[in-house]
Short mmCIF file of C-alpha atoms and ligand atoms in Angstrom, two decimals:
data_model
loop_
_atom_site.label_atom_id
_atom_site.label_comp_id
_atom_site.label_asym_id
_atom_site.label_seq_id
_atom_site.Cartn_x
_atom_site.Cartn_y
_atom_site.Cartn_z
CA MET M 82 91.75 -22.64 21.71
CA GLU M 83 94.33 -21.10 23.87
CA GLY M 84 91.11 -19.67 26.10
CA GLU M 85 89.93 -23.24 26.40
CA THR M 86 93.34 -24.93 27.34
CA LYS M 87 93.87 -22.32 29.86
CA ALA M 88 90.44 -22.74 31.12
CA ALA M 89 90.62 -26.44 31.34
CA ARG M 90 93.85 -26.28 33.44
CA ARG M 91 92.38 -23.41 35.73
CA GLY M 92 89.22 -25.08 36.70
CA HIS M 93 85.68 -25.27 36.57
CA CYS M 94 83.21 -23.60 39.08
CA VAL M 95 79.56 -24.35 39.37
CA VAL M 96 77.84 -21.15 40.71
CA LEU M 97 74.87 -21.60 42.39
CA ALA M 98 72.50 -18.80 42.88
CA TYR M 99 69.39 -18.61 45.15
CA PRO M 100 66.71 -17.72 42.44
CA ALA M 101 65.98 -13.95 43.10
CA GLN M 102 66.97 -11.34 41.02
CA GLY M 103 69.32 -9.60 44.02
CA HIS M 104 70.97 -12.91 44.29
CA ILE M 105 71.94 -13.84 40.82
CA ASN M 106 73.18 -10.51 39.70
CA PRO M 107 76.46 -10.47 42.19
CA MET M 108 77.01 -14.21 41.33
CA LEU M 109 76.75 -13.38 37.36
CA GLU M 110 79.05 -10.52 38.06
CA PHE M 111 81.76 -12.50 40.19
CA SER M 112 81.45 -15.50 37.33
CA LYS M 113 82.66 -13.00 34.71
CA ARG M 114 85.52 -12.24 36.85
CA LEU M 115 86.55 -15.57 37.24
CA LEU M 116 85.98 -16.31 33.52
CA HIS M 117 88.16 -13.54 32.51
CA ARG M 118 90.78 -15.28 34.38
CA GLY M 119 90.47 -18.28 32.74
CA ILE M 120 88.15 -20.19 34.70
CA SER M 121 85.16 -22.16 33.47
CA VAL M 122 82.17 -21.18 35.09
CA THR M 123 78.52 -22.48 34.92
CA LEU M 124 75.97 -20.48 36.43
CA VAL M 125 73.15 -22.30 38.15
CA SER M 126 69.54 -21.34 39.53
CA THR M 127 66.23 -23.11 39.52
CA ARG M 128 64.39 -24.09 36.69
CA PHE M 129 61.42 -21.93 37.00
CA PHE M 130 63.49 -18.98 37.81
CA CYS M 131 65.67 -19.42 34.89
CA SER M 132 62.93 -20.02 32.82
CA LYS M 133 61.97 -16.33 33.25
CA LEU M 134 65.27 -14.74 32.67
CA GLN M 135 65.94 -12.73 30.03
CA LYS M 136 69.46 -13.17 28.38
CA LEU M 137 70.62 -10.00 27.27
CA PRO M 138 72.91 -9.70 24.23
CA GLY M 139 76.39 -10.45 24.78
CA SER M 140 75.48 -12.52 27.94
CA ILE M 141 78.83 -14.97 28.02
CA ILE M 142 77.89 -17.07 31.02
CA ALA M 143 76.90 -20.82 30.61
CA LEU M 144 73.40 -21.15 32.09
CA GLU M 145 72.20 -24.53 33.60
CA THR M 146 69.38 -25.42 36.10
CA ILE M 147 68.58 -27.49 39.12
CA SER M 148 64.95 -28.07 40.37
CA ASP M 149 63.53 -26.62 43.66
CA GLY M 150 60.50 -29.31 43.36
CA PHE M 151 58.41 -26.13 42.08
CA ASP M 152 59.10 -26.45 38.17
CA ASP M 153 56.09 -24.52 37.19
CA GLY M 154 55.86 -21.73 39.54
CA GLY M 155 58.79 -21.41 42.14
CA ILE M 156 58.27 -19.87 45.40
CA ASP M 157 54.74 -18.74 44.59
CA LYS M 158 53.39 -22.48 44.09
CA ALA M 159 54.70 -23.60 47.56
CA GLU M 160 51.95 -23.76 50.22
CA ASN M 161 54.57 -21.67 52.42
CA HIS M 162 58.15 -20.49 52.41
CA LYS M 163 59.20 -23.05 54.87
CA ILE M 164 57.68 -26.00 52.65
CA TYR M 165 59.43 -24.24 49.63
CA LEU M 166 62.72 -23.90 51.20
CA ASP M 167 62.80 -27.63 52.53
CA SER M 168 62.24 -28.57 48.94
CA LEU M 169 64.75 -26.46 47.74
CA ARG M 170 67.19 -28.24 49.79
CA GLN M 171 65.70 -31.49 49.12
CA VAL M 172 65.11 -31.77 45.30
CA GLY M 173 68.12 -29.13 44.99
CA THR M 174 70.76 -31.62 46.69
CA GLN M 175 69.75 -34.38 44.23
CA THR M 176 69.37 -32.76 41.14
CA LEU M 177 72.71 -30.47 41.76
CA SER M 178 74.32 -33.96 42.26
CA GLU M 179 72.88 -34.97 38.97
CA LEU M 180 74.04 -31.74 37.03
CA ILE M 181 77.47 -32.13 38.38
CA GLU M 182 77.74 -35.64 36.94
CA LYS M 183 76.40 -34.33 33.86
CA LEU M 184 78.81 -31.84 33.74
CA ASN M 185 81.87 -33.86 34.42
CA ARG M 186 80.98 -36.08 31.46
CA THR M 187 81.46 -33.02 29.08
CA GLY M 188 85.20 -33.15 29.50
CA LYS M 189 85.19 -29.93 31.62
CA PRO M 190 84.85 -31.67 35.12
CA VAL M 191 83.83 -29.69 37.96
CA ASP M 192 86.33 -28.56 40.72
CA CYS M 193 84.54 -26.17 42.97
CA ILE M 194 80.90 -25.42 43.97
CA ILE M 195 80.33 -21.58 44.67
CA TYR M 196 77.00 -21.30 46.37
CA ASP M 197 74.64 -18.76 47.75
CA SER M 198 75.31 -18.63 51.47
CA PHE M 199 71.46 -19.30 51.65
CA LEU M 200 71.99 -22.67 50.18
CA THR M 201 74.15 -24.14 53.09
CA TRP M 202 73.21 -27.82 51.55
CA ALA M 203 75.52 -27.44 48.80
CA LEU M 204 78.18 -27.44 50.61
CA GLU M 205 77.32 -31.03 51.83
CA VAL M 206 77.13 -31.70 48.03
CA SER M 207 80.49 -30.59 47.36
CA ARG M 208 81.79 -32.81 50.09
CA LYS M 209 80.11 -35.71 48.74
CA LEU M 210 81.88 -35.25 45.44
CA GLY M 211 84.90 -34.17 46.96
CA LEU M 212 84.74 -30.83 45.25
CA LEU M 213 85.82 -27.34 46.98
CA GLY M 214 82.81 -25.57 48.51
CA VAL M 215 82.59 -21.75 48.65
CA SER M 216 80.17 -20.02 50.42
CA PHE M 217 79.32 -16.61 48.71
CA LEU M 218 77.44 -13.72 50.99
CA THR M 219 75.36 -12.00 48.80
CA GLN M 220 74.65 -9.23 51.53
CA ASN M 221 77.23 -6.84 53.42
CA LEU M 222 79.38 -8.18 56.06
CA SER M 223 77.64 -5.64 58.52
CA VAL M 224 74.48 -7.56 58.01
CA ASP M 225 76.22 -10.74 57.98
CA SER M 226 77.92 -10.00 61.08
CA ILE M 227 74.54 -9.07 62.83
CA TYR M 228 73.07 -12.66 61.79
CA TYR M 229 76.17 -14.26 62.57
CA HIS M 230 75.80 -12.61 66.29
CA VAL M 231 72.31 -13.79 66.50
CA ASN M 232 73.07 -17.25 65.39
CA LYS M 233 75.95 -17.67 68.09
CA GLY M 234 73.45 -16.06 70.38
CA LYS M 235 75.61 -13.07 71.13
CA LEU M 236 72.55 -11.12 70.24
CA LYS M 237 69.17 -12.32 71.74
CA LEU M 238 65.81 -12.15 70.45
CA PRO M 239 63.28 -10.19 70.23
CA LEU M 240 65.47 -7.27 70.76
CA VAL M 241 64.96 -5.12 73.75
CA LYS M 242 62.59 -2.17 72.85
CA ASP M 243 64.31 1.36 72.53
CA GLN M 244 67.56 -0.26 73.57
CA ASN M 245 70.60 0.36 71.22
CA ILE M 246 72.32 -2.37 69.73
CA SER M 247 76.28 -2.15 69.87
CA LEU M 248 78.30 -4.88 68.14
CA PRO M 249 81.75 -5.24 67.39
CA GLY M 250 83.01 -3.46 64.45
CA LEU M 251 79.53 -1.78 63.95
CA PRO M 252 78.12 1.43 64.50
CA SER M 253 75.41 1.81 67.37
CA PHE M 254 71.99 0.66 65.84
CA GLU M 255 68.24 1.46 67.06
CA PRO M 256 66.51 -1.82 67.15
CA CYS M 257 64.20 -0.42 63.96
CA ASP M 258 67.74 0.00 61.94
CA MET M 259 68.28 -3.92 62.45
CA PRO M 260 67.12 -6.17 59.54
CA SER M 261 63.26 -6.50 59.76
CA PHE M 262 63.65 -10.19 60.62
CA LEU M 263 65.06 -9.39 63.82
CA TYR M 264 63.12 -6.08 64.65
CA GLU M 265 59.64 -7.71 63.32
CA TYR M 266 60.69 -10.67 64.93
CA GLU M 267 58.52 -13.83 64.54
CA PRO M 268 59.63 -17.23 65.76
CA GLY M 269 59.61 -19.83 62.89
CA ASN M 270 59.84 -17.15 60.06
CA ALA M 271 61.11 -19.37 57.21
CA PHE M 272 63.38 -16.33 56.21
CA LEU M 273 64.47 -15.60 59.39
CA ASP M 274 65.64 -19.18 59.85
CA LEU M 275 67.21 -18.77 56.18
CA VAL M 276 69.56 -15.67 57.17
CA LEU M 277 70.53 -17.24 60.56
CA GLY M 278 70.83 -20.57 58.87
CA GLN M 279 73.55 -19.49 56.69
CA PHE M 280 76.09 -19.85 59.27
CA SER M 281 75.18 -23.28 60.52
CA ASN M 282 78.29 -24.66 58.52
CA ILE M 283 79.97 -21.80 57.05
CA GLU M 284 83.04 -22.59 59.04
CA LYS M 285 83.62 -25.57 57.08
CA ALA M 286 83.49 -24.02 53.77
CA ASP M 287 87.01 -23.53 52.00
CA TRP M 288 86.49 -20.05 51.06
CA ILE M 289 83.71 -17.32 52.32
CA ILE M 290 83.43 -14.85 49.51
CA CYS M 291 81.75 -11.67 50.36
CA ASN M 292 79.60 -9.27 47.68
CA SER M 293 81.49 -5.99 49.41
CA PHE M 294 84.70 -4.39 49.25
CA TYR M 295 87.26 -3.75 51.95
CA GLU M 296 87.53 -0.34 52.13
CA MET M 297 83.92 -0.01 52.73
CA GLU M 298 83.41 -1.95 56.03
CA ILE M 299 87.29 -2.07 57.28
CA GLU M 300 86.54 -2.80 61.05
CA VAL M 301 83.94 -5.20 60.51
CA ALA M 302 85.83 -7.12 57.72
CA ASP M 303 89.03 -7.19 59.90
CA LEU M 304 86.77 -8.60 62.73
CA MET M 305 85.01 -11.24 60.99
CA ARG M 306 88.44 -12.17 59.02
CA LYS M 307 89.46 -13.24 62.72
CA ILE M 308 86.59 -15.47 62.92
CA TRP M 309 86.83 -16.79 59.49
CA PRO M 310 90.45 -16.66 58.23
CA ASN M 311 89.29 -17.55 54.50
CA LEU M 312 86.87 -14.65 54.18
CA ARG M 313 87.42 -12.64 50.97
CA THR M 314 85.80 -9.46 49.62
CA VAL M 315 85.26 -9.23 45.95
CA GLY M 316 83.26 -6.60 45.21
CA PRO M 317 81.78 -4.29 43.96
CA THR M 318 80.23 -6.71 41.67
CA ILE M 319 78.76 -4.23 39.01
CA PRO M 320 80.00 -4.29 35.24
CA TYR M 321 83.70 -3.91 35.37
CA LYS M 322 83.34 -1.55 32.26
CA LEU M 323 80.95 1.01 34.20
CA LEU M 324 83.60 1.13 37.31
CA ASN M 325 85.98 2.47 34.31
CA ASN M 326 83.67 5.22 33.23
CA ASN M 327 82.88 3.00 30.19
CA ASN M 328 86.45 3.52 29.00
CA SER M 329 87.14 0.00 29.51
CA ASN M 330 89.07 -1.63 26.90
CA ASN M 331 88.43 -5.26 28.26
CA THR M 332 86.30 -6.07 25.55
CA PHE M 333 85.58 -9.51 27.45
CA GLU M 334 82.97 -7.83 29.44
CA GLY M 335 80.88 -7.98 26.53
CA GLU M 336 79.41 -4.81 24.70
CA GLU M 337 75.77 -4.93 26.48
CA ASP M 338 76.34 -7.74 29.15
CA TYR M 339 74.63 -6.16 32.28
CA GLY M 340 73.59 -9.67 32.96
CA PHE M 341 69.98 -11.62 33.02
CA SER M 342 67.00 -9.92 34.44
CA ILE M 343 63.56 -12.00 35.07
CA PHE M 344 61.91 -8.45 33.93
CA LYS M 345 61.79 -7.26 30.67
CA GLY M 346 63.98 -4.11 30.43
CA GLU M 347 62.92 -0.70 28.72
CA GLU M 348 65.24 1.75 26.80
CA CYS M 349 65.78 4.77 28.78
CA THR M 350 69.01 5.86 28.16
CA LYS M 351 67.68 8.03 24.96
CA TRP M 352 65.46 9.95 27.01
CA LEU M 353 68.14 10.45 29.51
CA ASP M 354 70.65 11.80 26.93
CA ASN M 355 68.29 14.54 26.54
CA GLN M 356 68.50 15.49 30.06
CA PRO M 357 71.04 18.01 31.46
CA LYS M 358 73.67 16.70 33.82
CA GLN M 359 72.86 15.89 37.25
CA SER M 360 69.22 16.77 36.76
CA VAL M 361 67.26 13.54 36.87
CA ALA M 362 66.05 11.79 40.22
CA PHE M 363 66.08 7.83 39.38
CA VAL M 364 63.83 5.96 41.60
CA SER M 365 63.77 2.33 42.17
CA LEU M 366 62.53 0.20 44.63
CA GLY M 367 64.19 -3.20 43.67
CA SER M 368 63.04 -6.50 42.33
CA MET M 369 60.92 -8.13 45.37
CA VAL M 370 58.86 -5.54 47.68
CA SER M 371 55.59 -4.51 46.46
CA SER M 372 54.24 -0.73 47.68
CA SER M 373 50.49 -0.09 48.79
CA LYS M 374 48.49 1.85 46.48
CA GLU M 375 48.45 4.72 48.89
CA GLN M 376 52.39 4.68 48.65
CA MET M 377 52.60 4.70 45.20
CA LYS M 378 49.97 7.44 45.14
CA GLU M 379 52.50 9.44 47.47
CA LEU M 380 55.25 8.74 45.33
CA ALA M 381 53.94 9.68 42.36
CA MET M 382 52.71 12.91 43.91
CA GLY M 383 56.01 13.85 45.59
CA LEU M 384 57.89 13.26 42.73
CA THR M 385 55.54 15.65 40.42
CA ASP M 386 55.70 18.08 43.11
CA SER M 387 59.54 18.09 43.36
CA GLY M 388 59.51 19.69 40.05
CA ILE M 389 62.90 17.65 39.59
CA SER M 390 62.97 15.57 36.38
CA PHE M 391 62.60 11.75 37.15
CA LEU M 392 62.98 8.21 35.58
CA TRP M 393 61.06 5.69 37.80
CA VAL M 394 61.07 1.94 37.62
CA VAL M 395 57.63 0.72 38.39
CA ARG M 396 57.12 -3.22 37.78
CA ASP M 397 54.48 -4.51 35.78
CA SER M 398 52.93 -5.90 39.22
CA GLU M 399 53.06 -2.42 40.49
CA GLU M 400 51.45 -0.48 37.70
CA ALA M 401 47.75 -0.41 38.31
CA LYS M 402 48.48 1.14 41.86
CA LEU M 403 49.59 4.45 39.99
CA PRO M 404 47.04 7.40 40.26
CA ALA M 405 44.70 7.45 37.21
CA SER M 406 45.54 10.93 36.69
CA PHE M 407 49.45 10.17 36.44
CA SER M 408 51.08 10.24 33.15
CA LYS M 409 53.72 7.66 32.45
CA LYS M 410 55.57 9.95 29.79
CA THR M 411 55.94 13.79 30.15
CA LYS M 412 58.93 16.23 29.21
CA LYS M 413 60.36 15.84 32.63
CA SER M 414 59.36 12.19 33.46
CA LEU M 415 59.42 8.69 32.47
CA VAL M 416 58.12 5.70 34.01
CA VAL M 417 59.72 2.40 32.74
CA THR M 418 58.73 -1.38 34.00
CA TRP M 419 62.43 -2.22 34.40
CA CYS M 420 65.69 -0.97 32.96
CA GLN M 421 69.71 -1.76 33.07
CA GLN M 422 69.90 -0.10 36.48
CA PRO M 423 73.70 -0.14 36.69
CA LYS M 424 73.66 1.54 33.16
CA VAL M 425 71.27 4.16 34.24
CA LEU M 426 73.07 4.95 37.24
CA SER M 427 76.36 5.42 35.59
CA HIS M 428 74.73 7.81 33.08
CA GLU M 429 75.84 11.61 33.46
CA ALA M 430 72.01 13.00 33.75
CA ILE M 431 71.49 10.99 37.04
CA GLY M 432 71.52 13.48 40.07
CA CYS M 433 70.21 11.30 42.65
CA PHE M 434 68.77 7.64 43.39
CA VAL M 435 65.81 7.08 45.27
CA THR M 436 66.17 3.65 46.51
CA HIS M 437 65.18 1.02 48.67
CA CYS M 438 68.54 -0.04 49.39
CA GLY M 439 68.67 -3.55 48.77
CA TRP M 440 72.38 -4.52 49.11
CA ASN M 441 72.88 -4.55 44.93
CA SER M 442 71.31 -1.17 44.32
CA THR M 443 73.25 0.44 47.31
CA MET M 444 76.68 -1.12 46.03
CA GLU M 445 75.77 -0.04 42.64
CA ALA M 446 75.13 3.80 43.50
CA LEU M 447 78.03 4.02 45.94
CA SER M 448 80.45 2.56 43.16
CA LEU M 449 79.10 4.92 40.56
CA GLY M 450 78.97 7.83 42.75
CA VAL M 451 75.23 8.60 43.04
CA PRO M 452 74.02 10.12 46.14
CA MET M 453 70.81 8.40 47.64
CA VAL M 454 67.63 9.01 49.17
CA ALA M 455 67.20 5.96 51.26
CA LEU M 456 63.48 4.66 51.42
CA PRO M 457 64.08 1.14 53.38
CA LEU M 458 61.20 -1.36 53.14
CA TRP M 459 62.47 -4.83 54.34
CA SER M 460 65.13 -7.26 55.12
CA ASP M 461 68.43 -5.65 55.28
CA GLN M 462 67.37 -2.42 53.80
CA ARG M 463 66.89 -0.44 56.81
CA THR M 464 70.31 -1.33 58.11
CA ASN M 465 72.07 -0.48 54.89
CA ALA M 466 70.07 2.77 55.04
CA THR M 467 71.45 3.74 58.54
CA ILE M 468 75.14 3.17 56.91
CA ILE M 469 74.49 4.90 53.65
CA LYS M 470 73.23 7.78 55.80
CA ASP M 471 75.18 7.80 58.88
CA VAL M 472 78.71 5.98 57.83
CA TRP M 473 79.24 6.28 54.21
CA LYS M 474 77.32 9.60 54.54
CA ILE M 475 76.31 9.47 50.88
CA GLY M 476 72.65 9.83 51.19
CA VAL M 477 69.56 11.35 53.33
CA ARG M 478 66.68 9.03 54.65
CA ALA M 479 63.17 10.01 53.66
CA GLU M 480 60.88 10.13 56.80
CA PHE M 481 58.38 7.51 57.20
CA ASP M 482 54.95 8.79 58.99
CA GLU M 483 53.31 6.62 61.95
CA ASN M 484 51.47 4.27 59.13
CA GLY M 485 54.62 3.54 57.35
CA ILE M 486 54.15 5.49 54.29
CA VAL M 487 56.63 8.20 53.02
CA ARG M 488 54.82 11.31 52.20
CA ARG M 489 54.94 13.56 49.42
CA GLU M 490 56.07 16.42 51.22
CA ALA M 491 59.08 14.13 52.95
CA LEU M 492 60.05 12.49 49.33
CA LYS M 493 60.20 16.14 47.67
CA ASN M 494 62.06 17.46 50.77
CA SER M 495 64.76 14.61 50.42
CA ILE M 496 65.09 14.79 46.82
CA TRP M 497 65.59 18.63 47.28
CA GLU M 498 68.27 18.28 50.14
CA ILE M 499 70.51 16.22 47.90
CA MET M 500 69.48 18.14 44.25
CA LYS M 501 68.95 22.03 45.47
CA TYR M 502 70.40 22.23 48.95
CA GLU M 503 73.66 22.90 50.70
CA ARG M 504 73.81 19.26 52.07
CA GLY M 505 73.57 17.74 48.64
CA CYS M 506 77.12 19.12 47.78
CA GLU M 507 78.59 17.27 51.13
CA VAL M 508 77.00 14.16 50.02
CA LYS M 509 78.04 14.40 46.44
CA SER M 510 81.54 14.88 47.36
CA ASN M 511 81.13 12.04 49.58
CA ALA M 512 79.68 9.87 46.81
CA MET M 513 82.49 10.71 44.54
CA LYS M 514 85.11 9.66 47.37
CA TRP M 515 83.72 6.22 47.35
CA LYS M 516 83.25 5.58 43.67
CA ASN M 517 86.95 6.25 43.31
CA LEU M 518 87.68 3.59 46.14
CA ALA M 519 85.31 1.09 44.44
CA ALA M 520 87.32 1.62 40.93
CA LYS M 521 90.54 0.97 42.92
CA ALA M 522 89.53 -2.00 44.81
CA VAL M 523 88.55 -3.94 41.42
CA HIS M 524 91.50 -2.53 39.46
CA GLU M 525 94.64 -4.21 39.39
CA GLY M 526 96.31 -4.40 42.86
CA GLY M 527 93.23 -3.27 44.54
CA SER M 528 91.82 -5.32 47.39
CA SER M 529 89.21 -7.23 45.85
CA TRP M 530 91.19 -7.98 42.63
CA LYS M 531 94.01 -9.60 45.09
CA ASN M 532 91.44 -11.29 46.67
CA ILE M 533 90.21 -12.41 43.38
CA GLU M 534 93.56 -13.60 42.44
CA GLU M 535 94.33 -15.32 45.47
CA PHE M 536 91.07 -17.39 44.73
CA VAL M 537 91.86 -18.30 41.30
CA ASP M 538 95.28 -19.34 42.22
CA SER M 539 93.96 -21.67 44.66
CA LEU M 540 91.74 -23.36 42.05
CA SER M 541 95.03 -23.09 39.50
CA HIS M 542 96.77 -25.37 42.28
CA LEU M 543 94.02 -28.11 42.26
CA ASN M 544 94.78 -28.73 38.38
CA VAL M 545 98.56 -28.76 38.19
C1 LIG P 154 66.51 -8.06 47.95
C2 LIG P 154 67.57 -7.46 49.25
O1 LIG P 154 66.47 -6.16 49.55
C3 LIG P 154 68.77 -7.32 49.03
O2 LIG P 154 69.48 -6.49 50.05
C4 LIG P 154 69.12 -8.78 49.02
O3 LIG P 154 70.49 -8.85 49.20
C5 LIG P 154 68.71 -9.55 47.83
O4 LIG P 154 66.97 -9.44 48.02
P1 LIG P 154 65.99 -6.51 45.74
O5 LIG P 154 64.80 -5.87 45.93
O6 LIG P 154 66.28 -7.55 44.60
O7 LIG P 154 66.69 -7.54 46.77
O8 LIG P 154 67.19 -5.14 45.81
P2 LIG P 154 68.65 -5.25 45.26
O9 LIG P 154 69.53 -6.05 45.88
O10 LIG P 154 69.01 -3.74 45.16
O11 LIG P 154 68.65 -6.09 43.63
C6 LIG P 154 67.90 -5.55 42.54
C7 LIG P 154 68.77 -5.76 41.39
O12 LIG P 154 68.08 -5.51 40.20
C8 LIG P 154 70.31 -4.69 41.38
O13 LIG P 154 71.39 -5.25 41.01
C9 LIG P 154 69.21 -3.91 40.47
O14 LIG P 154 70.53 -3.17 39.22
C10 LIG P 154 68.68 -4.55 39.65
N1 LIG P 154 67.35 -3.83 38.87
C11 LIG P 154 66.57 -3.39 39.43
C12 LIG P 154 67.39 -3.81 37.66
O15 LIG P 154 68.54 -4.11 36.68
N2 LIG P 154 66.76 -2.81 36.85
C13 LIG P 154 65.77 -2.14 37.51
O16 LIG P 154 64.79 -1.61 36.73
C14 LIG P 154 65.88 -2.41 38.89
#
């Protein structure tokens, strides 16, 4: 088999994902880019997380597991997050080493571990086994740079109230627009330690790969590359076929290969096919955060009052919070528990995206030219929302009230701003500009394309 010979010559990467939907998605897409270039790839995450993954038709990446010590329930079974993360480190180190030994016996020896930057211990495994160790930053460089500066003591916590934050290469941020772990600083918070801990040994990694693309973050990318000369941006990590307006003749990508999902998806493209062009607001608040019953009611009423057609992803765990009188399917609206989001965003019926501004959702919308209504909730999302509105100028921000709720009126106004008012034209034209830049970055000769080629060449040299 010609493909196999090429793969054997070009190397075998273990790609280790942190067990969360927003973390495995970009690593899966990156894996596909490697596979396409003749690299063998084994995608790895924890047993419990992988047991929930629905393998979509046409998926092409080999999947293996390690243990986090909580095989029958993952993080929810641990007494607290710190206990979980300690166990993941300890049991993960051992089971990752065992897995690599097993893979080595299959005739395709592993050359390289590409690990989620949260899993710094994987670099120690790579060193012990004499492999390349590559840190993969799943969030954007702006957010990474903020955490890096905190880690190095250049930005002190707690943040000073009402004092704007100016960091090199970044716009000025109000404290409330910093990632939630910094703004709502709690010493000892396990997630704060996780995001700051990413940089504990990053300088020792052979490569640092970031889930962003150069044109999106030029200043901060230039700056961080001075600190980490082996930093490379490889995004946007969304199905290549969609970046090519569904015209790709790159059959390698697989017809329906939009990855693995921990939630069961529902068909909604048929419904979208019957909606006029750019007429639908797509609403999805990611895979992790849950909203209060009051917030769900305000969203339901705001969407209905807007008079705009909408497609709303309400995960199973959130469904009971919908108002009793709210209908999940009408002529103008459809509620699904999960969908193939990148595919939906690329549908011509979509006019705007009401999003929590998780990094993947943000990059998917930007790369597919969809203007956003930002409704940030947690983690890096407020920072992303600020950049969406003020730097890329591809969205508006829904206003939260003093109780942290986006009221129906505020949501309706934000959707109208994009779908009905003058401001929408500017935002839409910027969105198209970014869409073109995203496609350029991943196509032959583009910034991410060159970076991936360089990385792949470095793997090939190991095998000559
Ligand atoms: C969170 C953070 O907010 C994010 O910034 C961080 O980098 C990872 O953790 P999450 O809530 O999962 O992530 O949001 P996001 O990063 O946007 O990832 C969600 C992923 O699920 C996206 O790739 C999106 O396409 C996918 N998705 C979402 C679906 O495929 N179908 C859906 O119905 C909803």
